[in-house]
Short mmCIF file of C-alpha atoms in Angstrom, two decimals:
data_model
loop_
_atom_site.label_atom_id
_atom_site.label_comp_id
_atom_site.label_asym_id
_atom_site.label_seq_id
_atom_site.Cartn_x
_atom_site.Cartn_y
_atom_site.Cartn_z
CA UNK A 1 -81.98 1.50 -7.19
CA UNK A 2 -79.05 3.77 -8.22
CA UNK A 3 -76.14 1.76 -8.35
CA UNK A 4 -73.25 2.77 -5.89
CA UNK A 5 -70.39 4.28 -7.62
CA UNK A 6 -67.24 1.99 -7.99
CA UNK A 7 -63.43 3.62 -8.16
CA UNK A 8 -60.77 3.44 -11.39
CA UNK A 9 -58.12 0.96 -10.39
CA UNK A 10 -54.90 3.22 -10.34
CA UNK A 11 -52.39 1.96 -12.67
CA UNK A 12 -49.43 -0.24 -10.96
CA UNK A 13 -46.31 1.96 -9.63
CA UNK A 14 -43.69 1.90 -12.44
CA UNK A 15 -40.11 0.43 -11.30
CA UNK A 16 -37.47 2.69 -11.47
CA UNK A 17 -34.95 2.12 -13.56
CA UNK A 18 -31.93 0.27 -12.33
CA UNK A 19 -28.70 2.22 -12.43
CA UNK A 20 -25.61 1.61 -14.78
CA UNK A 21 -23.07 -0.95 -13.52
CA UNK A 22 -20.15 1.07 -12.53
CA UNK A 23 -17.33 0.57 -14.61
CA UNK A 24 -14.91 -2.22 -14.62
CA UNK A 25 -11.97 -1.19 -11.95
CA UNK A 26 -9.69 -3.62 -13.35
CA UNK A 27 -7.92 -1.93 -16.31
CA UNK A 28 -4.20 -1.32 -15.70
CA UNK A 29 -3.70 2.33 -16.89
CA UNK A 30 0.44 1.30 -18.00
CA UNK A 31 -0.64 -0.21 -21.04
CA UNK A 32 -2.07 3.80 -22.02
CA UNK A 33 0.04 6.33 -19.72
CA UNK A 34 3.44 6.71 -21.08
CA UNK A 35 4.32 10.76 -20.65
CA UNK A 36 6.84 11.25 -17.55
CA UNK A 37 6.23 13.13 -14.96
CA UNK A 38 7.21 16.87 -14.71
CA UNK A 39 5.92 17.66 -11.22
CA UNK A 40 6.86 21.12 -10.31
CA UNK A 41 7.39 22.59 -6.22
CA UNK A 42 3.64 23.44 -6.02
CA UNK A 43 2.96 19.67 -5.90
CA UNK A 44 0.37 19.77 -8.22
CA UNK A 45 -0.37 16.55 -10.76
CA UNK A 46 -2.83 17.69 -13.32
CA UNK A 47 -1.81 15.34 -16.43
CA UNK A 48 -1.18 11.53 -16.51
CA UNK A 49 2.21 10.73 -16.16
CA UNK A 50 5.02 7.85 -15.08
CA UNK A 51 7.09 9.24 -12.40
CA UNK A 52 10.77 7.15 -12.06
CA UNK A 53 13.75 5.54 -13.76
CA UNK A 54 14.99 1.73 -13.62
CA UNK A 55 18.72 2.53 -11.56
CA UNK A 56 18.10 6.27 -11.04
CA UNK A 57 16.95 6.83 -7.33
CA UNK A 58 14.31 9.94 -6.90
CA UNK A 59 13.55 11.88 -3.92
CA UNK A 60 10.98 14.74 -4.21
CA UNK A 61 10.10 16.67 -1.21
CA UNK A 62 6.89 18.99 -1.29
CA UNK A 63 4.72 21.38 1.36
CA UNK A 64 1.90 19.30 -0.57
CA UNK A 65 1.67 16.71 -2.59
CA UNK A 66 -1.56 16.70 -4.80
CA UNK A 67 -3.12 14.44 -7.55
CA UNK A 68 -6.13 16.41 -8.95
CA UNK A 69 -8.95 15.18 -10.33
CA UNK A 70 -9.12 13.44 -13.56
CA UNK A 71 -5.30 12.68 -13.36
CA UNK A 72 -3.55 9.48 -13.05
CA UNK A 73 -0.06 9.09 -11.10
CA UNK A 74 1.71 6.18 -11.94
CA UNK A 75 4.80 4.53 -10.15
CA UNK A 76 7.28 3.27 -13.00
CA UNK A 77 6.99 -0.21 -11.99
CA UNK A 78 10.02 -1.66 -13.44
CA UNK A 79 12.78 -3.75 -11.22
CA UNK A 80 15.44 -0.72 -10.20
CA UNK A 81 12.81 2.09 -9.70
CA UNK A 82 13.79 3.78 -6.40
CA UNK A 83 11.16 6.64 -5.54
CA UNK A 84 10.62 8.36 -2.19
CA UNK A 85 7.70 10.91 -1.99
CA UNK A 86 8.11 12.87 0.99
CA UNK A 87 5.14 16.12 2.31
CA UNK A 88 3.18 17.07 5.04
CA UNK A 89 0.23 16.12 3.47
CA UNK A 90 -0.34 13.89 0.13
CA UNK A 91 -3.82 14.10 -1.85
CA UNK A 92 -5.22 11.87 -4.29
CA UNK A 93 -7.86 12.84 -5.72
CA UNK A 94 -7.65 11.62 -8.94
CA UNK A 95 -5.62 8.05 -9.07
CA UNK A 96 -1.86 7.16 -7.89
CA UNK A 97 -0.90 3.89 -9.35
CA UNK A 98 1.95 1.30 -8.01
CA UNK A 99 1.41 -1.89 -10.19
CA UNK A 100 -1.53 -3.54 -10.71
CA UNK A 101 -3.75 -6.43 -9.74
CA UNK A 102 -2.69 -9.46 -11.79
CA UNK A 103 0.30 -12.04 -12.70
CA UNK A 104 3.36 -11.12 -11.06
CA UNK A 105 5.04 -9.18 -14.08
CA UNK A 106 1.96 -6.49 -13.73
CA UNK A 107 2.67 -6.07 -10.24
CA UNK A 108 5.19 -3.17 -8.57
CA UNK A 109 8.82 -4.36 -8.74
CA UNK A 110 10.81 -1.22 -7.56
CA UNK A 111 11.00 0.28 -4.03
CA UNK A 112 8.15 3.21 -3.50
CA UNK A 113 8.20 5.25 0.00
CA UNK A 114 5.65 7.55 1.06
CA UNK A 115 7.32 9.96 4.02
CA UNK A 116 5.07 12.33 5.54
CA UNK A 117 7.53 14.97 7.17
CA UNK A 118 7.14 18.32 9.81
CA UNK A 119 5.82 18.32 13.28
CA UNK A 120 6.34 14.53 15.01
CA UNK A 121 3.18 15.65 16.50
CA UNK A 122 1.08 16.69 13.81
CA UNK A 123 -2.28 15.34 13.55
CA UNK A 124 -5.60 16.14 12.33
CA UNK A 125 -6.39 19.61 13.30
CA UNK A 126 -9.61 20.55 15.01
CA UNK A 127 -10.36 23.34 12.04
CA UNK A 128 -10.80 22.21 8.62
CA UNK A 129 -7.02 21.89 8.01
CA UNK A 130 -4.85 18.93 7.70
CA UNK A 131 -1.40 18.41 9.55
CA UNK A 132 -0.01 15.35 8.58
CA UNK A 133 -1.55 13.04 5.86
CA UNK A 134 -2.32 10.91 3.12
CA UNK A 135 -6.06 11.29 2.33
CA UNK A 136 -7.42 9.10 -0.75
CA UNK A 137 -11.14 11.14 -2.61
CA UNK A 138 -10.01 8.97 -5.35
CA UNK A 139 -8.15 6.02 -5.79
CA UNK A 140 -4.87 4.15 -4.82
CA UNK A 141 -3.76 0.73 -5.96
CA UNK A 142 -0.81 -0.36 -4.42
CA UNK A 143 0.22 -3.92 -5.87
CA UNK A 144 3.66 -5.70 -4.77
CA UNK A 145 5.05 -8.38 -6.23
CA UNK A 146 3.12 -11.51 -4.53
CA UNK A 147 5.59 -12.76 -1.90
CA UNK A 148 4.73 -15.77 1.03
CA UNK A 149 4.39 -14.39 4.09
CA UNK A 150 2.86 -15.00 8.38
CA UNK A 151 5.34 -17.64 8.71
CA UNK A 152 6.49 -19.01 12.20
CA UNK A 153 9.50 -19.58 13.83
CA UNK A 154 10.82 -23.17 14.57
CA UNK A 155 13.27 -22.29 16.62
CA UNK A 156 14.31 -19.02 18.77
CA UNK A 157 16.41 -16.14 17.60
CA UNK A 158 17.93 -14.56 20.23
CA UNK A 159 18.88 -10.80 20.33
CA UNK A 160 21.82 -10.32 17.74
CA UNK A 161 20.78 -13.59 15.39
CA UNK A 162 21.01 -13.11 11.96
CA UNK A 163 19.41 -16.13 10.77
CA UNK A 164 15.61 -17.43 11.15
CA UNK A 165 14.49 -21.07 10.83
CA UNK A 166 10.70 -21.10 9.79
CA UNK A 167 8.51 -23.36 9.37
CA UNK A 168 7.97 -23.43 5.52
CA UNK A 169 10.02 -22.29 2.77
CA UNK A 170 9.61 -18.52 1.20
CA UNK A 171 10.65 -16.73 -1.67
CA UNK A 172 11.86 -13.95 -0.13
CA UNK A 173 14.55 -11.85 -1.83
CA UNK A 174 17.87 -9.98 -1.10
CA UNK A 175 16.89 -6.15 0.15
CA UNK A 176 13.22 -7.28 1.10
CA UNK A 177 11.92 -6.31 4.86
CA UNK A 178 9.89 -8.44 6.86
CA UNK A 179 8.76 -8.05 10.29
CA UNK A 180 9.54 -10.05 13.05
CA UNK A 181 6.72 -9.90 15.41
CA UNK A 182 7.17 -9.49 19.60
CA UNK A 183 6.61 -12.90 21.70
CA UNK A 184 6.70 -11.03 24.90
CA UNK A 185 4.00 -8.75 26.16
CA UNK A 186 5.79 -5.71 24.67
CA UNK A 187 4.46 -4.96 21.00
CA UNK A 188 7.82 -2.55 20.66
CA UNK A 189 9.78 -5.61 20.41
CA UNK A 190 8.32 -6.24 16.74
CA UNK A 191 11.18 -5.02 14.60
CA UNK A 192 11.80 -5.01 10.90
CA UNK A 193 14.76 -6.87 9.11
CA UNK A 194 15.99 -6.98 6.50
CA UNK A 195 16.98 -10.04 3.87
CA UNK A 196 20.28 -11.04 3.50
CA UNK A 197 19.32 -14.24 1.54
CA UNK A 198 16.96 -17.23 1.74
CA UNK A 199 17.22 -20.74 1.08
CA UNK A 200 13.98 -23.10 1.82
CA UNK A 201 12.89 -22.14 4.99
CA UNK A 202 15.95 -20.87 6.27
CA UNK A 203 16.27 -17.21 5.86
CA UNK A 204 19.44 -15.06 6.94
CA UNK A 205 19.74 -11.11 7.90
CA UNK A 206 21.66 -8.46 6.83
CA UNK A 207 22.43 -7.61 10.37
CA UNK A 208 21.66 -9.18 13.71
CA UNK A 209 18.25 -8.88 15.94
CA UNK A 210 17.52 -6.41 18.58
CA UNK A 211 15.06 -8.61 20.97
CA UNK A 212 14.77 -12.20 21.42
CA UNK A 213 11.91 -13.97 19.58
CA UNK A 214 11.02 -17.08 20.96
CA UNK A 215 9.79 -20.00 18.28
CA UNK A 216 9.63 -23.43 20.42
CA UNK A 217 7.21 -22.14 23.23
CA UNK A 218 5.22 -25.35 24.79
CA UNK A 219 2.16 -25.54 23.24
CA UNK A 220 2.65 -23.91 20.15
CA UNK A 221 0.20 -25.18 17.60
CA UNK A 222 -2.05 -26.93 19.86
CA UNK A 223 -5.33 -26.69 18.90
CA UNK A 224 -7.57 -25.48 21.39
#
């Protein structure tokens, strides 16, 4: 008999290659980018560059505000550095550094405000254009000096106190702003303060509240 024919094995599916590990995110660029920033009224930032000055406050108002690709914008992160950025829209598409991840002497130490300025109303537009904005195609690291914080009140600070008793001590400093948060069922009453001073867990405010915030409600810490 004529033996029946019998098929070739096909050879096992190779495995693709696995991709390349992105690279590490971690490096803090201020050890490399030293050139300050010249950043003229187009908005543009092509180049890496340090934009501020320990004790000299800068305000820089633009249309647009744009990091391009392949450039790094970095917040002088030194204690005194005052800078206010203010646009309709901000960009970054390349990377906009304030401090980095770390010990507290690599984080941000200065004061840094974003201010997106024009139309109250502006918004996303329905065409392809942007009204007011801060859109990220690349990266931002935004690192503050670590600093306790979501502490509760031990006792109530009616409207025009200037001092809060909490209920553990903080390190908060002269100048910083904290929120205190609404206890009534209107979320407007969260306002933000600002530091005076701070000793243990008492902390006292430059000027005096606008809405009471209750801190010895029954029940409070209860578990459920």
């Amino acid at each position: 008999p004529t033996p029946l024919p019998t098929e070739t094995p096909s050879p096992p599916a190779s495995t693709p290659p696995m991709p390349n590990p992105p690279a590490a995110l971690t490096e803090c660029p201020y050890s490399v980018v030293k050139t300050p920033c010249i950043i003229g009224q187009d908005g543009r930032v092509d180049q890496d560059c340090v934009l501020g000055d320990a004790g000299k406050p800068m305000h820089l108002t633009f249309v647009t505000l744009t990091v391009a690709v392949g450039a790094r914008l970095l917040i002088a992160r030194d204690t005194g550095v005052d800078v206010k950025l203010s646009a309709k829209s901000i960009f970054v598409r390349g990377e906009l550094w304030a401090g980095c991840e770390g010990e507290a002497k690599d984080a941000f130490q200065g004061k840094l405000l974003f201010e997106l300025i024009g139309d109250p109303d502006a918004s996303v537009r329905q065409s392809s254009r942007l009204g007011k904005a801060l859109v990220v195609r690349g990266r931002l690291e935004l690192h503050g000096t670590p600093k306790v914080s979501w502490q509760y009140l031990t006792a109530t600070a009616v409207a025009g106190a200037i001092q809060l008793d909490l209920d553990a001590a903080v390190d908060w400093l002269f100048g910083d702003e904290v929120v205190v948060g609404s206890t009534s069922s209107d979320d407007k009453e969260s306002e933000v303060a600002v530091v005076a001073s701070a000793s243990g867990a008492t902390v006292m405010l430059s000027k005096g509240l606008q809405f009471d915030h209750k801190g010895d409600f029954t029940g409070r810490g209860t578990p459920l």
